[in-house]
Coordinates of C-alpha atoms in Angstrom, one line a residue:
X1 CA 0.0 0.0 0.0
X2 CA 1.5 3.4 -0.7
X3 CA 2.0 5.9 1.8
X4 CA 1.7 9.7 1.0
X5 CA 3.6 12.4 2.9
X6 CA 0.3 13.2 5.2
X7 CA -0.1 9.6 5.8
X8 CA 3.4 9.5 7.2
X9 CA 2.7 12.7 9.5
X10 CA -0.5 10.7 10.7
X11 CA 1.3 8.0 11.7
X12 CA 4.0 9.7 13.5
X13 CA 1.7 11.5 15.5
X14 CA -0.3 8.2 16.4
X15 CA 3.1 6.9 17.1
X16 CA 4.2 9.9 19.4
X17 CA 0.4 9.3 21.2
X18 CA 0.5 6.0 21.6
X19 CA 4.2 5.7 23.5
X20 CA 4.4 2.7 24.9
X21 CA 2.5 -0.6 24.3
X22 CA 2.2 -4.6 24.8
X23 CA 1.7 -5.3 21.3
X24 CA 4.6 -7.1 18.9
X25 CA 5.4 -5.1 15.6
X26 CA 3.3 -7.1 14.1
X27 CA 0.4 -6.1 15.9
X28 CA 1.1 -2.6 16.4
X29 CA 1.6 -2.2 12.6
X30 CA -2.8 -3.3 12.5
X31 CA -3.0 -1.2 15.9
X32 CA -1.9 1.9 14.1
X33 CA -3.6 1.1 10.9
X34 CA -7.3 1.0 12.9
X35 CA -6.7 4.4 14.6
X36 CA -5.5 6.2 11.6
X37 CA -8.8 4.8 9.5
X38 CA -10.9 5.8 12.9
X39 CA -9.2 8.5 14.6
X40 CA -10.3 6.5 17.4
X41 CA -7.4 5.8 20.0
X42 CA -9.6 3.7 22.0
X43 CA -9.1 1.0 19.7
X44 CA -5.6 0.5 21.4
X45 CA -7.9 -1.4 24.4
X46 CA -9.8 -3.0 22.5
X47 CA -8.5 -5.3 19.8
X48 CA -7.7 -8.9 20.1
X49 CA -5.4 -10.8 18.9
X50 CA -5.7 -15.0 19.2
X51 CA -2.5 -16.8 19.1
X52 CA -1.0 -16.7 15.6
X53 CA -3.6 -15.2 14.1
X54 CA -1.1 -12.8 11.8
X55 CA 1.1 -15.6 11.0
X56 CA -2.0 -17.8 10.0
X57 CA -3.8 -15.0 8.3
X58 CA -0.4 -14.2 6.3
X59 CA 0.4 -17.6 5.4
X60 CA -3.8 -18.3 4.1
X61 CA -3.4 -14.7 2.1
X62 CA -0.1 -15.6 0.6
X63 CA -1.6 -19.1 0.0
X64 CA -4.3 -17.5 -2.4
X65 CA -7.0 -18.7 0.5
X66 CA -10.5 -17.4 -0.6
X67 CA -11.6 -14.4 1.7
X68 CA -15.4 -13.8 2.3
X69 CA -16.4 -10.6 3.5
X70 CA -19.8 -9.4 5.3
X71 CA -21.1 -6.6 3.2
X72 CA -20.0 -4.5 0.4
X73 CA -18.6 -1.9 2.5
X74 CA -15.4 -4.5 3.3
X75 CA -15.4 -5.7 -0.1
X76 CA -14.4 -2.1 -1.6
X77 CA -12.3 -1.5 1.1
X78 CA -10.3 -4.4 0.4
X79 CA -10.3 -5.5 -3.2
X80 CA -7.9 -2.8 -4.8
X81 CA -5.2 -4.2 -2.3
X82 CA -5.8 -7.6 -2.8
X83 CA -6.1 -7.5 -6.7
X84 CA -2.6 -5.5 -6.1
X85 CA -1.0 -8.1 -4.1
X86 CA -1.9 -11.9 -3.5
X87 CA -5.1 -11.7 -5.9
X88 CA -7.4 -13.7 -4.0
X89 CA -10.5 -14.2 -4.5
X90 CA -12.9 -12.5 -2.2
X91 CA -17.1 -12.9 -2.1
X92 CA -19.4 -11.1 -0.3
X93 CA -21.7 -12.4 1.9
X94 CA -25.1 -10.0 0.7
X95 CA -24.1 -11.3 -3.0
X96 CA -24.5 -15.1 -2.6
X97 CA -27.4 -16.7 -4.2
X98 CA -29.3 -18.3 -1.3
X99 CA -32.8 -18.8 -0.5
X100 CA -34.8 -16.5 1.4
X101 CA -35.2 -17.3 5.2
X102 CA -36.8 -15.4 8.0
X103 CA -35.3 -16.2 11.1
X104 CA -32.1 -14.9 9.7
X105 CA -30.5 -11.6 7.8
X106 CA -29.4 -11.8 4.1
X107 CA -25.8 -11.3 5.5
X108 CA -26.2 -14.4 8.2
X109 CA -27.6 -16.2 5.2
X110 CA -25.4 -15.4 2.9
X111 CA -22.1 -16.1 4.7
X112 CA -23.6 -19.1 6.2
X113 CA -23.9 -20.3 2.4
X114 CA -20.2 -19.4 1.3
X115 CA -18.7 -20.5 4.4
X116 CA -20.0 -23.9 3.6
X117 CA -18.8 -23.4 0.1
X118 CA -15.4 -22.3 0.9
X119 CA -14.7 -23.8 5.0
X120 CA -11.3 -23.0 5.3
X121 CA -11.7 -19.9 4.0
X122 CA -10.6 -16.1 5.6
X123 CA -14.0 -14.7 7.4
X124 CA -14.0 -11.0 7.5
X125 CA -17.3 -9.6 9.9
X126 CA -17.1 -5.7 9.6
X127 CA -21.0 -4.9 10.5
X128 CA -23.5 -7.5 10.7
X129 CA -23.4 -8.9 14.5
X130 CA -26.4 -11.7 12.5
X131 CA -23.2 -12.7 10.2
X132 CA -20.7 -13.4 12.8
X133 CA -23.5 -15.3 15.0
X134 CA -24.3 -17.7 11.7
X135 CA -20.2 -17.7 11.1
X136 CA -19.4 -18.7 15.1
X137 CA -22.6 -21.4 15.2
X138 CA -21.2 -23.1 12.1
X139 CA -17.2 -23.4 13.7
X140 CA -19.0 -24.5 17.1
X141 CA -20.7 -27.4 14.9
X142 CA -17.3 -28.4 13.6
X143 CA -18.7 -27.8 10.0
X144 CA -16.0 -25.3 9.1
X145 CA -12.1 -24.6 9.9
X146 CA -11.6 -21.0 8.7
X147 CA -7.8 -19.7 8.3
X148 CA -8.7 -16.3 10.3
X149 CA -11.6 -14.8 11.7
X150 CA -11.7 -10.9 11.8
X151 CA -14.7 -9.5 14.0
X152 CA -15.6 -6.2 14.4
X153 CA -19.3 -5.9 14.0
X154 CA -20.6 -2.8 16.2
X155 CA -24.0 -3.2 18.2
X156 CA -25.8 -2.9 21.3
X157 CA -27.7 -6.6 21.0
X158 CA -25.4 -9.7 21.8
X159 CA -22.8 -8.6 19.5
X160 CA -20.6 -8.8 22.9
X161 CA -21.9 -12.5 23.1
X162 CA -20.9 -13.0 19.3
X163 CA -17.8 -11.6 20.0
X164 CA -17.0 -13.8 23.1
X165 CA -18.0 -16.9 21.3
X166 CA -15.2 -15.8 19.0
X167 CA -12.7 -15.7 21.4
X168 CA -14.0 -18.6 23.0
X169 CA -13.2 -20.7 19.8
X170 CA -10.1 -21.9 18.7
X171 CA -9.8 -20.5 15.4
X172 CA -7.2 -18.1 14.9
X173 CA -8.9 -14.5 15.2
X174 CA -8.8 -10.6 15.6
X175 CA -11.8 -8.9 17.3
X176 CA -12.6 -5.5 18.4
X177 CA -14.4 -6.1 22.4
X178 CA -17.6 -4.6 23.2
X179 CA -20.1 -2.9 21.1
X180 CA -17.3 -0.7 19.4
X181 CA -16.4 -1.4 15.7
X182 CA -17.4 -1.1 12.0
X183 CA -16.8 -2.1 8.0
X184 CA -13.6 0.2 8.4
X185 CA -11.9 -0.7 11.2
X186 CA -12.2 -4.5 9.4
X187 CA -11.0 -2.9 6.1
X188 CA -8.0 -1.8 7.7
X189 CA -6.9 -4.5 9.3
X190 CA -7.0 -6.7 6.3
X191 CA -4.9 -4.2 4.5
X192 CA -2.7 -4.3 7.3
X193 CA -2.4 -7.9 7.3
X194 CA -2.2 -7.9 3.6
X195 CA 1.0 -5.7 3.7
X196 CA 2.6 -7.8 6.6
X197 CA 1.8 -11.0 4.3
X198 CA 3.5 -9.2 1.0
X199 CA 6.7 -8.5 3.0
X200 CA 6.9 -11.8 4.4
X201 CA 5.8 -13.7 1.6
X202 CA 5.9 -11.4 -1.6
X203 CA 8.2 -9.4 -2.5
X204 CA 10.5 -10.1 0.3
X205 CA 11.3 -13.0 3.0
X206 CA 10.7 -12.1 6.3
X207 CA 8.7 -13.1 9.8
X208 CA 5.8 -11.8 11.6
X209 CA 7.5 -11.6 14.8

């Protein structure tokens, strides 16, 4: 991703804010990503990281793993980058062909349908809470193994449950915690990761450490 001369003043001053922190360079490089898309330094608190998920979710992107996406919103955050790098293939959830149901949202539906079409695949939940519910019921079931989960729905009704579940499971994972979160803050931290994955895997060799 290229960096423009006010992008690099952002980050210094995130930088500068920030100070100290736990997080590996890994990490921080998706840490600093979400606050400059947000301008949100609360963020800092409250993203997750499982263990391994960057090295898993580099390793799937580089691997050309199929990456299935909530709602548009994430998919045209994304694709550009993608298309630019590692080329994989990425679906959205509100797109899929399914059949009508009432007891659940187009996006639950619809990722419920891909996710059975592509198991192993990366699961990117930027804003439907509904979508990340259907996602986490379907890993509980043992019907799907996905690379990386990213969750950062926002919402005020059980999408801290959802979220929980998620870090309850034992798929590799980043979350946002409480009701904090949106399409953006997941866009960014796939283009983080995406950037991590090209260095390490791309156009260079490197870690993740």
């Amino acid at each position: 991703m290229e960096w423009h001369v006010t992008d690099a003043q952002s980050l210094a001053i995130i930088d500068r804010e920030i100070g100290d922190h736990i997080f590996t360079a890994a990490e921080y490089e998706i840490v600093r990503r979400v606050i400059y898309a947000t301008a949100d330094f609360e963020y800092l608190s409250l993203i997750r990281f499982s263990e391994r998920a960057l090295q898993a979710g580099a390793a799937a992107l580089a691997a050309r793993t199929t990456l299935v996406v909530d709602v548009p919103m994430v998919q045209v955050g994304i694709t550009p980058h993608i298309q630019n790098t590692f080329a994989n293939p990425v679906y959205c959830s509100m797109e899929a062909l399914t059949r009508p149901q009432k007891e659940k949202t187009q996006a639950a539906w619809g990722i419920q349908t891909l996710a059975r079409r592509y198991p192993e695949g990366i699961f990117v939940v930027g804003q439907a809470q509904t979508a990340l519910t259907a996602l986490i019921e379907l890993i509980e079931g043992e019907e799907i193994k996905p690379a990386l989960v990213i969750g950062t729905p926002s919402g005020f009704v059980d999408v801290d449950v959802a979220k929980d579940r998620l870090k309850d499971s034992l798929i590799p994972h980043i979350r946002i915690e409480g009701r904090k979160g949106s399409s953006v803050v997941a866009a960014a931290i796939v283009n983080g990761l995406v950037d991590l994955a090209w260095q390490a895997y791309g156009q260079d060799s490197g870690d993740l450490s």
